[in-house]
Coordinates of C-alpha atoms in Angstrom, one line a residue:
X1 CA 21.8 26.4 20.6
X2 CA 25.4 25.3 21.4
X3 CA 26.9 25.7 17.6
X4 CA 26.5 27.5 14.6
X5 CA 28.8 26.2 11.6
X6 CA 30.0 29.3 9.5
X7 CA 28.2 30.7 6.1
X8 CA 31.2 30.2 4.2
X9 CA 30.0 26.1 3.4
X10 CA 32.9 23.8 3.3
X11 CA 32.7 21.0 0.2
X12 CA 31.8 18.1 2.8
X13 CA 27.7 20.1 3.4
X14 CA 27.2 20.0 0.0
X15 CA 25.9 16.9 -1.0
X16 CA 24.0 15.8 -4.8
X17 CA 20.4 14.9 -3.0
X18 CA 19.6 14.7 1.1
X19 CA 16.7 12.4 2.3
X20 CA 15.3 13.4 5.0
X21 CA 13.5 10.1 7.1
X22 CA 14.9 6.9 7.1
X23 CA 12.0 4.5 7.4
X24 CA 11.7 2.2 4.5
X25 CA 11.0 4.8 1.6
X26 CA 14.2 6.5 2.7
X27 CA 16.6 3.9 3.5
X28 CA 15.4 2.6 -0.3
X29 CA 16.7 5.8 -1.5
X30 CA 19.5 6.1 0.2
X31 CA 20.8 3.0 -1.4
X32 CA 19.6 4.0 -4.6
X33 CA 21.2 7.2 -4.9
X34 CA 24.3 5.7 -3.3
X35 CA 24.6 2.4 -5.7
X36 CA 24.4 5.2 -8.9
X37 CA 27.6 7.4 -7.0
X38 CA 25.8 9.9 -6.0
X39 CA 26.8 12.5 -2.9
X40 CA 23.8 12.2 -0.6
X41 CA 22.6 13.0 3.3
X42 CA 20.1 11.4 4.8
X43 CA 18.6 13.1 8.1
X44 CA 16.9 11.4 11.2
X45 CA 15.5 12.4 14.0
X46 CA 15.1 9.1 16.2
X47 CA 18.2 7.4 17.1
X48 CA 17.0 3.8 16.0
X49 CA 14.8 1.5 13.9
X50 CA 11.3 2.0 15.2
X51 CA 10.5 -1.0 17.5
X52 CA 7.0 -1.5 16.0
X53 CA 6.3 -3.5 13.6
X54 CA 4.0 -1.3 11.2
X55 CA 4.0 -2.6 7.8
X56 CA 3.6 -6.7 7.8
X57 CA 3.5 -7.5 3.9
X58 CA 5.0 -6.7 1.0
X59 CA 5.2 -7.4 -2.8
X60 CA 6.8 -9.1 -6.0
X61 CA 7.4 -5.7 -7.7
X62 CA 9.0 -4.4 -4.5
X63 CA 11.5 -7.1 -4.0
X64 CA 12.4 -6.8 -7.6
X65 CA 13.5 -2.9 -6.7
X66 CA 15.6 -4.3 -4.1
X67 CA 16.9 -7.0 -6.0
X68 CA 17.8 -3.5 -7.8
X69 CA 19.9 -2.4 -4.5
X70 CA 21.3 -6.2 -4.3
X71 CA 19.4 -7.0 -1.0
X72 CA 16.4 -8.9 -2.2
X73 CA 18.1 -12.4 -1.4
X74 CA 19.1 -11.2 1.7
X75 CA 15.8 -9.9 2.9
X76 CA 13.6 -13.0 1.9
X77 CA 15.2 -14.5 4.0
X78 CA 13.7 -13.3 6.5
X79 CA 10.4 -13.1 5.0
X80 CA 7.4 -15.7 4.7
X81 CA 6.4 -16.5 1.2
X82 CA 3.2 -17.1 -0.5
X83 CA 1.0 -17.8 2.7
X84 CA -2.8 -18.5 2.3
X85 CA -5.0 -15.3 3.1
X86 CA -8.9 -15.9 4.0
X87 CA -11.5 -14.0 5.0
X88 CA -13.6 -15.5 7.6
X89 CA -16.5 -15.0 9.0
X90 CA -18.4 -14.6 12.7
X91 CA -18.2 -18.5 13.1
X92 CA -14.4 -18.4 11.8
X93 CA -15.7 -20.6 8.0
X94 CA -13.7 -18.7 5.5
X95 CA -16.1 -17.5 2.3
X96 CA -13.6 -16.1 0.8
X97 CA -9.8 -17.3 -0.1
X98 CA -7.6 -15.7 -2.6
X99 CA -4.2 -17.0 -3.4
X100 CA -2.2 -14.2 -5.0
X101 CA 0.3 -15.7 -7.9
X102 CA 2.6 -14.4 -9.8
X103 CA 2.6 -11.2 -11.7
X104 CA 6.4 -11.9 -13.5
X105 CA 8.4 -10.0 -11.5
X106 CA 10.6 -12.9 -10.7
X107 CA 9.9 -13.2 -6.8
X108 CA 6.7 -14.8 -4.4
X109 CA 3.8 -12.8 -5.1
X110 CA 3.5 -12.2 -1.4
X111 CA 5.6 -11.9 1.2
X112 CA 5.1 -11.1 5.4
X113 CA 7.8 -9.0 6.5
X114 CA 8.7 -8.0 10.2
X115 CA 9.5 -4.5 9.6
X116 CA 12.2 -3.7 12.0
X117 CA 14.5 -6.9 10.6
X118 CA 13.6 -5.5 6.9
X119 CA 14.9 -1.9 8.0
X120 CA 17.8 -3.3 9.7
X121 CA 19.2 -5.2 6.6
X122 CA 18.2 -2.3 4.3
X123 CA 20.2 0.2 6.6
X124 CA 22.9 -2.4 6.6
X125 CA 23.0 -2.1 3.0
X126 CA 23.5 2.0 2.8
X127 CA 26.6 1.3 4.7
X128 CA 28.2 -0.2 2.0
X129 CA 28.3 3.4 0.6
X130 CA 30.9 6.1 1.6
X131 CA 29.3 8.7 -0.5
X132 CA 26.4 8.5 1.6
X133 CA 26.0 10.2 4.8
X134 CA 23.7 9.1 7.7
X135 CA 22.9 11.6 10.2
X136 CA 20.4 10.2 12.6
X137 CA 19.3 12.4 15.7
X138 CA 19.0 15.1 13.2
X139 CA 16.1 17.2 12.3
X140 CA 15.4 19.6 9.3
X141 CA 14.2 22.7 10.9
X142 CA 14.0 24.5 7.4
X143 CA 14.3 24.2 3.7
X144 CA 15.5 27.1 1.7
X145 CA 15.3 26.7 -2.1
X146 CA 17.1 28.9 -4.9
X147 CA 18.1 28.5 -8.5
X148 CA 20.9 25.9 -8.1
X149 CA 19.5 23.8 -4.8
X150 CA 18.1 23.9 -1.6
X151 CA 19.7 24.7 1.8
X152 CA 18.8 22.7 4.5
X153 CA 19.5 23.8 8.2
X154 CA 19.4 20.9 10.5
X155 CA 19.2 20.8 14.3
X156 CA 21.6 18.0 16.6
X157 CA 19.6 16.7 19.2
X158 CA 22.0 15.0 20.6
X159 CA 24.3 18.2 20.8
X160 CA 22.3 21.0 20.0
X161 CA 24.3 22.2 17.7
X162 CA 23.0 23.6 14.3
X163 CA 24.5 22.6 11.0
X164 CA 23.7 24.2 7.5
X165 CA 23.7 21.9 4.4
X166 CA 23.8 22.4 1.1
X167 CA 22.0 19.8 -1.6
X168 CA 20.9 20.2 -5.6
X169 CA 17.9 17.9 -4.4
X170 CA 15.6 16.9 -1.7
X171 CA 13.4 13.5 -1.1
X172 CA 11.0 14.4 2.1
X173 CA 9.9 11.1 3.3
X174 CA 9.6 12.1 6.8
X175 CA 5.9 9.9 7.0
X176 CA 2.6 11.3 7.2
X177 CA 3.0 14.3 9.9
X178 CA 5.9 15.5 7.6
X179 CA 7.2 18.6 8.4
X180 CA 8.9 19.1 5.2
X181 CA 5.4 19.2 3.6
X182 CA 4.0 21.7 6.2
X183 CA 7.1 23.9 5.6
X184 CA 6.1 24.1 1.7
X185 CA 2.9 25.1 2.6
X186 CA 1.5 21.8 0.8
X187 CA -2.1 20.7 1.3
X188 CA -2.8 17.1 2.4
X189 CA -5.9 16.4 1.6
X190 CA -8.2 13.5 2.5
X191 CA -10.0 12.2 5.7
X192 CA -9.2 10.2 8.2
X193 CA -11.6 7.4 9.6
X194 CA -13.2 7.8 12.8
X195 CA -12.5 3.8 13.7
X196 CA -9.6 3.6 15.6
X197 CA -7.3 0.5 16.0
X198 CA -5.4 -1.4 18.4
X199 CA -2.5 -3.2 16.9
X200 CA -0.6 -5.9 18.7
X201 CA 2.6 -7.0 17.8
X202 CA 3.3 -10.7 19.6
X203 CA 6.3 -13.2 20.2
X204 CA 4.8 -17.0 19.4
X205 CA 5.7 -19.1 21.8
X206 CA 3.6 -22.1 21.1
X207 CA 2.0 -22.4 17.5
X208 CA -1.7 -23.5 16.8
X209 CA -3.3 -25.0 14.1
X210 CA -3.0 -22.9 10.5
X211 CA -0.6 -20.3 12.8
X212 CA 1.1 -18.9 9.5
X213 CA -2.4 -18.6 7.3
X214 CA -3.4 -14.2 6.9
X215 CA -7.2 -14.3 8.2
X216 CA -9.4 -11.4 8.3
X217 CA -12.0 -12.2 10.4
X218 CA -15.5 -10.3 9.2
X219 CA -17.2 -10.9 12.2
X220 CA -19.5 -7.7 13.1
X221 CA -19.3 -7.6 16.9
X222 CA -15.4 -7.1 16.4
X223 CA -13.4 -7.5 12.9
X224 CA -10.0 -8.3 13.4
X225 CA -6.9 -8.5 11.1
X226 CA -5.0 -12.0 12.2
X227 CA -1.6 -12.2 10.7
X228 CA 1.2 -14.2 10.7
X229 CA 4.7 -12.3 10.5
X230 CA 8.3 -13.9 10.1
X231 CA 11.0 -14.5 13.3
X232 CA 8.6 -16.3 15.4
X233 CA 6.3 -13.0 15.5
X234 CA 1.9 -13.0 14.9
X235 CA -0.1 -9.6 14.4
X236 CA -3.3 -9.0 15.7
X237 CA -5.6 -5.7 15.0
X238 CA -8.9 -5.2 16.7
X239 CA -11.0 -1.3 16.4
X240 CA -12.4 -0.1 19.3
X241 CA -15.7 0.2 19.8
X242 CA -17.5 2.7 20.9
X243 CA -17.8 2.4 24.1
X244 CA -14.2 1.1 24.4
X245 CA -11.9 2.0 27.1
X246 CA -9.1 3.0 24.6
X247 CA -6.4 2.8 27.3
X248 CA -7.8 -0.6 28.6
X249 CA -7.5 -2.1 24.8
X250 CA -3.8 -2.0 25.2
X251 CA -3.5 -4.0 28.4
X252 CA -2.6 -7.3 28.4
X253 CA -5.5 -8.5 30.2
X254 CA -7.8 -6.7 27.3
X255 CA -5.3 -8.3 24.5
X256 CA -5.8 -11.8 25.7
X257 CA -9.4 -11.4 26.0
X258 CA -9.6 -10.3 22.4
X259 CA -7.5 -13.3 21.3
X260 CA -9.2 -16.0 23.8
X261 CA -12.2 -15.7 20.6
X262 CA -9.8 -17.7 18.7
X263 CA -8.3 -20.2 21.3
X264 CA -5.3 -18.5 21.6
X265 CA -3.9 -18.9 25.0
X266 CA -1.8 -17.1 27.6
X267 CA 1.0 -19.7 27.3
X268 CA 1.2 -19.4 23.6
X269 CA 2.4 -15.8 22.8
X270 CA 4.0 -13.3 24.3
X271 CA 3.1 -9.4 23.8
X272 CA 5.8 -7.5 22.7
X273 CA 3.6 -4.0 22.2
X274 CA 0.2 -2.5 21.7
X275 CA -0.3 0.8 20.3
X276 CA -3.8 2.4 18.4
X277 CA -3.8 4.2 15.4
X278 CA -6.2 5.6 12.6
X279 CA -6.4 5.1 9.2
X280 CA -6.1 7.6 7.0
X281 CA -6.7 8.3 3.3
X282 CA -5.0 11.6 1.9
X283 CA -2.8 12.6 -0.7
X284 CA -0.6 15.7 -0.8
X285 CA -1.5 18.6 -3.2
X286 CA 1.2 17.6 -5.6
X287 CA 4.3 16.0 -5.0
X288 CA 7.2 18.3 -6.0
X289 CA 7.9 21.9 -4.7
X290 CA 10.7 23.1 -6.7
X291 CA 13.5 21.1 -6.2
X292 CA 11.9 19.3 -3.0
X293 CA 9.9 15.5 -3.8
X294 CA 7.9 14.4 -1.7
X295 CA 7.5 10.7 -1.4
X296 CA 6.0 7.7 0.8
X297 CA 3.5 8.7 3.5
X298 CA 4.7 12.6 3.1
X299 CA 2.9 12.4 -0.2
X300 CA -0.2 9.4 0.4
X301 CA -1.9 7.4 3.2
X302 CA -3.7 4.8 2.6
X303 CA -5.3 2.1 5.2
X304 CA -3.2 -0.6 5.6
X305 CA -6.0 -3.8 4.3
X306 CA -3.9 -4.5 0.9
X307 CA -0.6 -3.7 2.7
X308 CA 0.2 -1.3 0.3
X309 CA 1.3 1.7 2.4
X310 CA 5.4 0.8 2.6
X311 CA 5.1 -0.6 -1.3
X312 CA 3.9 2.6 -2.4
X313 CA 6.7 4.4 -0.6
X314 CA 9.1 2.2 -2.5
X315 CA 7.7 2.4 -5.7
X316 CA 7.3 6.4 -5.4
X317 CA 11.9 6.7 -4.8
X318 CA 11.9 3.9 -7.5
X319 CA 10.5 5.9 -9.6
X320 CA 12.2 9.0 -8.7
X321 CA 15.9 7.9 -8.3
X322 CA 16.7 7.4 -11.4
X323 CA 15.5 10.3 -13.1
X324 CA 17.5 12.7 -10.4
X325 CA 20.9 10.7 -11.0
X326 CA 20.0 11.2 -15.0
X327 CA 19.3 14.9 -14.5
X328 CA 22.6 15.3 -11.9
X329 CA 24.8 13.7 -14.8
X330 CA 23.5 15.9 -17.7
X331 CA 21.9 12.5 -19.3
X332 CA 18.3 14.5 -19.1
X333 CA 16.7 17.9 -18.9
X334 CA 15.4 18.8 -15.6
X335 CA 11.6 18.9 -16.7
X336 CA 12.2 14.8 -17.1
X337 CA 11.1 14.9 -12.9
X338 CA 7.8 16.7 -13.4
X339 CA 7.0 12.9 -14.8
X340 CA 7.3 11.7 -10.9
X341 CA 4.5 12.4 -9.9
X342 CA 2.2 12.4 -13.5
X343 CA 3.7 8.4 -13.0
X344 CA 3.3 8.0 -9.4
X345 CA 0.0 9.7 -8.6
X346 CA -2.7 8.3 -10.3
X347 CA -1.6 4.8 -9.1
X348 CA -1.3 5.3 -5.6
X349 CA -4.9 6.5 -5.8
X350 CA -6.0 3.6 -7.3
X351 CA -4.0 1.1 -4.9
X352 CA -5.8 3.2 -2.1
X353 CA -9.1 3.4 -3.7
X354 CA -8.9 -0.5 -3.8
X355 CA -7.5 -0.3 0.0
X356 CA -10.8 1.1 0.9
X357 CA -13.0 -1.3 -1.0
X358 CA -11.7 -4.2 1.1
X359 CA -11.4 -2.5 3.9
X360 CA -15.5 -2.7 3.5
X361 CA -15.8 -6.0 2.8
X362 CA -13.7 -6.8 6.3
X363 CA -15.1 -4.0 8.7
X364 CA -18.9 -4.2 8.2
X365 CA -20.3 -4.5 11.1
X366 CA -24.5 -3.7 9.8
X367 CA -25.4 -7.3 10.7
X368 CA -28.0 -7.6 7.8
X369 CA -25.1 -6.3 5.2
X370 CA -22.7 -9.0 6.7
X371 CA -25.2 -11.8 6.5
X372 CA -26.0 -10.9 2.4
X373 CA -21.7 -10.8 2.6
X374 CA -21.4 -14.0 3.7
X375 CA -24.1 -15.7 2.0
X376 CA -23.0 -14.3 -2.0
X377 CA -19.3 -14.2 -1.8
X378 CA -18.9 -18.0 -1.6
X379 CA -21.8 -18.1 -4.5
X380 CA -19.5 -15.4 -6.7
X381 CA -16.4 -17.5 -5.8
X382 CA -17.5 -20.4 -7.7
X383 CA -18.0 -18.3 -10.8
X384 CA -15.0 -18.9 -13.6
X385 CA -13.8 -15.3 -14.3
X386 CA -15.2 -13.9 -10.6
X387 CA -13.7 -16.0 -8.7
X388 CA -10.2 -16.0 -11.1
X389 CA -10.2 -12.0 -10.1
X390 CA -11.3 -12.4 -6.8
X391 CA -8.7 -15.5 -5.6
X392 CA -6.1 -13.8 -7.5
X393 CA -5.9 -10.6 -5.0
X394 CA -6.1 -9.0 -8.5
X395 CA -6.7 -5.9 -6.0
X396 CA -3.5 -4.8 -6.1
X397 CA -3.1 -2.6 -9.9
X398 CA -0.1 -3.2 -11.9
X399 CA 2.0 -0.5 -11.9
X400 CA 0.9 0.9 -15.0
X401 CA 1.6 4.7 -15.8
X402 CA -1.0 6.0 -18.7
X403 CA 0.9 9.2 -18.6
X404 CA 4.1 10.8 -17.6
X405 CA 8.3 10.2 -19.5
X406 CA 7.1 7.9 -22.4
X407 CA 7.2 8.3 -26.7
X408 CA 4.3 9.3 -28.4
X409 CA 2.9 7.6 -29.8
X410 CA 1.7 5.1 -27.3
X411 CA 1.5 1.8 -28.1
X412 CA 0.0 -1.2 -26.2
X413 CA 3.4 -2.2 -24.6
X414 CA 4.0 1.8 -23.1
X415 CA 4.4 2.6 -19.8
X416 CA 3.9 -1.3 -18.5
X417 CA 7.0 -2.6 -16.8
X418 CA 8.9 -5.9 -18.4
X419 CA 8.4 -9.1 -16.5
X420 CA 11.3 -10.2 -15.3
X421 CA 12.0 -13.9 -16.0
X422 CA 15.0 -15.9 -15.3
X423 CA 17.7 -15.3 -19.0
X424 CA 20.8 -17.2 -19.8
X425 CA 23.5 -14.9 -20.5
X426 CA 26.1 -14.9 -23.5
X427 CA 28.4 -16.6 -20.6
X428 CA 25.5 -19.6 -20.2
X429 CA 25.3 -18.0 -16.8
X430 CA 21.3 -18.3 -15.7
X431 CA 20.7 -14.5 -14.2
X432 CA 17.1 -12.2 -13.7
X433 CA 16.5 -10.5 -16.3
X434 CA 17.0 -6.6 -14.6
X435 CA 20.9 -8.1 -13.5
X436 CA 21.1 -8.7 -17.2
X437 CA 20.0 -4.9 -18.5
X438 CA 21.9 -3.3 -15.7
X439 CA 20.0 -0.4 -14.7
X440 CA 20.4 1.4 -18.2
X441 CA 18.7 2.8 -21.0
X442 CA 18.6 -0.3 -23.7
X443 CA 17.1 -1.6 -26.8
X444 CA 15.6 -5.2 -26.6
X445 CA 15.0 -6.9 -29.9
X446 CA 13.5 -9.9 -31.3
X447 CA 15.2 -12.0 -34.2
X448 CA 17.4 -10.2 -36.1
X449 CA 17.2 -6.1 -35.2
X450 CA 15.8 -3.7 -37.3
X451 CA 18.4 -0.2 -37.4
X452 CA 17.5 2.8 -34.9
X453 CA 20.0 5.2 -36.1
X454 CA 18.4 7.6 -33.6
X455 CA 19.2 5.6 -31.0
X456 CA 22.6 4.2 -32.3
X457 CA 24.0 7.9 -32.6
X458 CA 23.8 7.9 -28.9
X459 CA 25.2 4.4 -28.3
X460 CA 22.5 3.0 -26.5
X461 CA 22.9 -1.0 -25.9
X462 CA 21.1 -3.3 -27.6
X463 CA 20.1 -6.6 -26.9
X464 CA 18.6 -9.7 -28.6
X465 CA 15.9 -12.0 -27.2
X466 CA 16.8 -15.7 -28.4
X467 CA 14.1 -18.4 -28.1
X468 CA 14.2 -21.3 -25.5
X469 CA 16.6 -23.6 -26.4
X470 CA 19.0 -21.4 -28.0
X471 CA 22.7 -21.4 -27.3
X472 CA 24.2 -18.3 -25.9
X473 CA 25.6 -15.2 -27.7
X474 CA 27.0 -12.1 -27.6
X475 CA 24.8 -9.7 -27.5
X476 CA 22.3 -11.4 -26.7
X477 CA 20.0 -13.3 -23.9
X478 CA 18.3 -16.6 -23.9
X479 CA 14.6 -16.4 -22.9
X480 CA 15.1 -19.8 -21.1
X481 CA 11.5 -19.6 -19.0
X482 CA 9.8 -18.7 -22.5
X483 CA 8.3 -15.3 -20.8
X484 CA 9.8 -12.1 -23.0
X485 CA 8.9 -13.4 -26.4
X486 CA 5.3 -14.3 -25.6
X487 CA 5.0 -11.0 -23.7
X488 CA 6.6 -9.1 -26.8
X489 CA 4.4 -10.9 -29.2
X490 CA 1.0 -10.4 -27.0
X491 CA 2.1 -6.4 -26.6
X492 CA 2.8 -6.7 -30.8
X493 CA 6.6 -5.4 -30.6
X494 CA 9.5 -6.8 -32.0
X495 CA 11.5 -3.9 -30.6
X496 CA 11.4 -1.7 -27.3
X497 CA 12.9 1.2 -25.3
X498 CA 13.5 -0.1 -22.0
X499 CA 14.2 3.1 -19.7
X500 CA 16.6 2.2 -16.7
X501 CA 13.3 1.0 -14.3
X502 CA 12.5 -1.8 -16.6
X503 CA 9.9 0.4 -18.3
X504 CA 8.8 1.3 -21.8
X505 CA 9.4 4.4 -23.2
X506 CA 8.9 3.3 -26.5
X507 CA 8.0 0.3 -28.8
X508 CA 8.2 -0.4 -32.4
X509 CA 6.2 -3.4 -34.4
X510 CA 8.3 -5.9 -36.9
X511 CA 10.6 -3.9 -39.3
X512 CA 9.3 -0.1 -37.8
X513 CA 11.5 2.4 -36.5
X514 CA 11.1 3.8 -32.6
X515 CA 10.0 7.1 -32.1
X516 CA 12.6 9.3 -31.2
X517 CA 15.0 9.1 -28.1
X518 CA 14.1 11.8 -25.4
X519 CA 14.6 15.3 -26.1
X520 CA 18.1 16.4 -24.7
X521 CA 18.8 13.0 -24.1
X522 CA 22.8 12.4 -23.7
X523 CA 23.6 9.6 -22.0
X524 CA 27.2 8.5 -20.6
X525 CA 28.9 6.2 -22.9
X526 CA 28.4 3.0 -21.9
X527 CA 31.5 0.2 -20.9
X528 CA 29.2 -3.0 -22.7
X529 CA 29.0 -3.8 -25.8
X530 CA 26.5 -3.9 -28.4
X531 CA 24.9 -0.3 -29.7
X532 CA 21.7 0.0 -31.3
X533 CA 22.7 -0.2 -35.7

């Protein structure tokens, strides 16, 4: 080792929260954590964006926590929206189509992403931030924790040299071989599938027919994910078999074989890369060690059939953000982040449990199972509610948390996230809902509001919900898509705790009081307006 930096730390290696891995779950935090002020690191050992496309779709919800970061505009543009998705079967005739709508987050229901783009724009986006610090070609060769934060001793590879940091915080998303993990001595438990994959990202240089439709093809000599992906690019996923030359799969000669079952031809794509991996279903043995998270594919794999994996990632720092910048600024007690993973857990198992489920209905290759497949699914399709849950890709779960940093009691509205329509602020200005509450802890009200003194002591916002067709006011926004006040009224509350995710912490019928604020809740006076009577 060429360097060793001094024990006596200097104020620039101490640092609010350090990431370490800066794939999509990290880069999210990063401009989380730097959007809310905070001092953070981020650590990574490659030098660039990983070249292969690994994730290919993504979600509403998720592009509503970007919009959070201010990129979501910027990234859809380089996504395709709301594509058809079929599963097919041996003789290509789909008998199964589902057409995912949306779930009121305010963005497509579905969207195919080409992951190194995404990344790109995201990492774009952290450099708008001075008090973060990227440190790429660095490792974390070990985490020390005591009471008041962790130390982190990081290795150069570019140098050498060895630098010692100091951080209150930690987020490990260094993916599933995390070394963070293994250094806390966390299980990770699950199985992995004996199936291996071949997955082949392509340049398209002449289209075909139905080129930008998602088909899973069911066919039992060879499933095969077929999927189209933005900037001119097409995946295609085939197992091997056994009997498969594993090496031979990757060539081009093998590839265009494969693809030849579809009348794709030589001249109309290019391949870019071929690489096999497994699928995997584990989870961690919990997700915080102290004052270390763990979060994305440190914390859960799951296979890839609902294109979940990179969502889940996103949703876990989503979660987890906030609460750290409440805890840093003395707005919370430090117990609030044991709620991170009693939120996160339980619906990351589901989303995989779900993963698995189609990932049966697409790989079965026992030729009598396939044929009953084929044959009943179109049958079930045809039947009202089935085929509303089945076209609706109503296997993705909202994320819903049953437990975790809510009131008691519960009511039907707890723990469910707002929908996010499009409101007409007090300035007639037509903005999404989450631009208009601002990232904060705030009361939304219907009609005239009913006092919260609890709440008002600590001059928490508040804010009115007007009908369609009412003219703007302080204080207050217009639910111009006629979305909040039929949600409020389904979820029986005139009055919620919004926490600053968008979630409920608490709800209150007509003319009722809320349940208490947090205990030890103190939050930062707040520049708007209104306070909670």
């Amino acid at each position: 080792m060429s360097e060793v930096r001094a024990e006596g730390r200097a104020d620039d290696d101490v640092y609010d929260v350090a990431v370490i891995g800066y794939g999509p779950t990290g880069v999210t935090a990063a401009n989380l954590l730097g959007g809310m002020g905070l001092r953070v690191v981020v650590l990574e050992r490659d030098a660039e964006i990983f070249s292969r496309a690994r994730a290919i779709s993504t979600d509403e919800e998720v592009v509503r926590i970007w919009q959070r970061i201010g990129l979501a505009e910027q990234l859809k543009q380089d996504m395709l929206a709301e594509r058809p998705l079929d599963f097919v079967d041996a003789r290509g005739r789909a008998f199964l189509s589902a057409h995912p709508t949306p779930r009121g987050h305010g963005h497509p229901p579905q969207m195919f992403i080409y992951q190194p783009a995404l990344e790109q724009v995201l990492r774009d986006g952290v450099d708008r931030y001075p008090n973060v610090e990227v440190l790429l070609r660095h490792e974390c060769l070990r985490l020390r924790q005591d009471a008041d934060g962790v130390e982190l001793t990081t290795l150069s590879t570019t140098d050498d040299s060895v630098r010692r940091l100091r951080a209150k915080y930690v987020i490990a998303a260094d993916g599933g071989s995390s070394l963070t993990r293994a250094q806390l001595n966390v299980g990770y438990e699950g199985r992995t599938y004996e199936d291996r994959w071949v997955v082949i990202d392509t340049a398209m240089l002449k289209p075909w027919p139905d080129h930008d439709r998602l088909r899973f093809r069911c066919d039992p000599a060879r499933p095969a994910v077929d999927c189209p992906t933005p900037l001119g690019h097409h995946r295609w996923e085939f197992p091997i078999l056994p009997g498969d030359d594993e090496k031979y799969l990757t060539t081009d000669e093998a590839i265009y074989s494969m693809v030849a079952r579809y009348g794709i031809v030589r001249d109309q794509i290019k391949i870019l890369r071929a690489t096999v991996y497994s699928h995997h279903v584990r989870f961690a043995a919990c997700f915080r060690v102290g004052r270390v998270f763990l979060a994305g594919d440190a914390a859960h794999a799951m296979p890839p059939w609902i294109g979940q994996g990179m969502a889940a990632g996103v949703r876990d720092v989503a979660n987890l953000c906030w609460k750290l910048d409440a805890v840093l600024r003395g707005e919370l007690p430090e117990p609030v982040l044991d709620s991170y993973e009693a939120e996160r857990k339980p619906h990351v198992k589901e989303v995989t449990r779900r993963a698995v489920f189609v990932g049966r209905i697409i790989t079965e290759r026992r030729r009598a199972v396939t044929r009953i497949r084929d044959a009943v699914l179109p049958v079930l399709n045809r039947v009202g509610g089935v085929s509303a849950w089945l076209q609706d890709s109503n296997w993705i779960p909202v994320a819903h948390y049953g437990d975790g940093f809510q009131a008691r009691p519960r009511t039907k509205a707890s723990g469910h996230q707002i929908p996010q329509p499009w409101v007409t602020g007090p300035d007639g200005e037509r903005v999404r809902l989450d631009d208009a509450l601002a990232g904060r802890w705030l009361l939304l009200h219907l009609g005239p509001p009913t006092a919260q003194p609890a709440w008002g002591r600590l001059g928490v916002p508040s804010l009115a919900v007007l009908p369609v067709g009412s003219r703007p006011a302080e204080g207050a926004v217009v639910d111009s898509d006629g979305v909040l006040l039929p949600w409020m009224t389904e979820h029986r509350v005139a009055t919620l705790a919004l926490r600053p995710d968008a979630y409920v912490y608490a709800a209150a019928p007509t003319g009722a009081q809320l349940p208490s604020p947090p205990a030890g809740f103190t939050p930062a006076p707040q520049a708007s307006a209104t306070t909670a009577p």
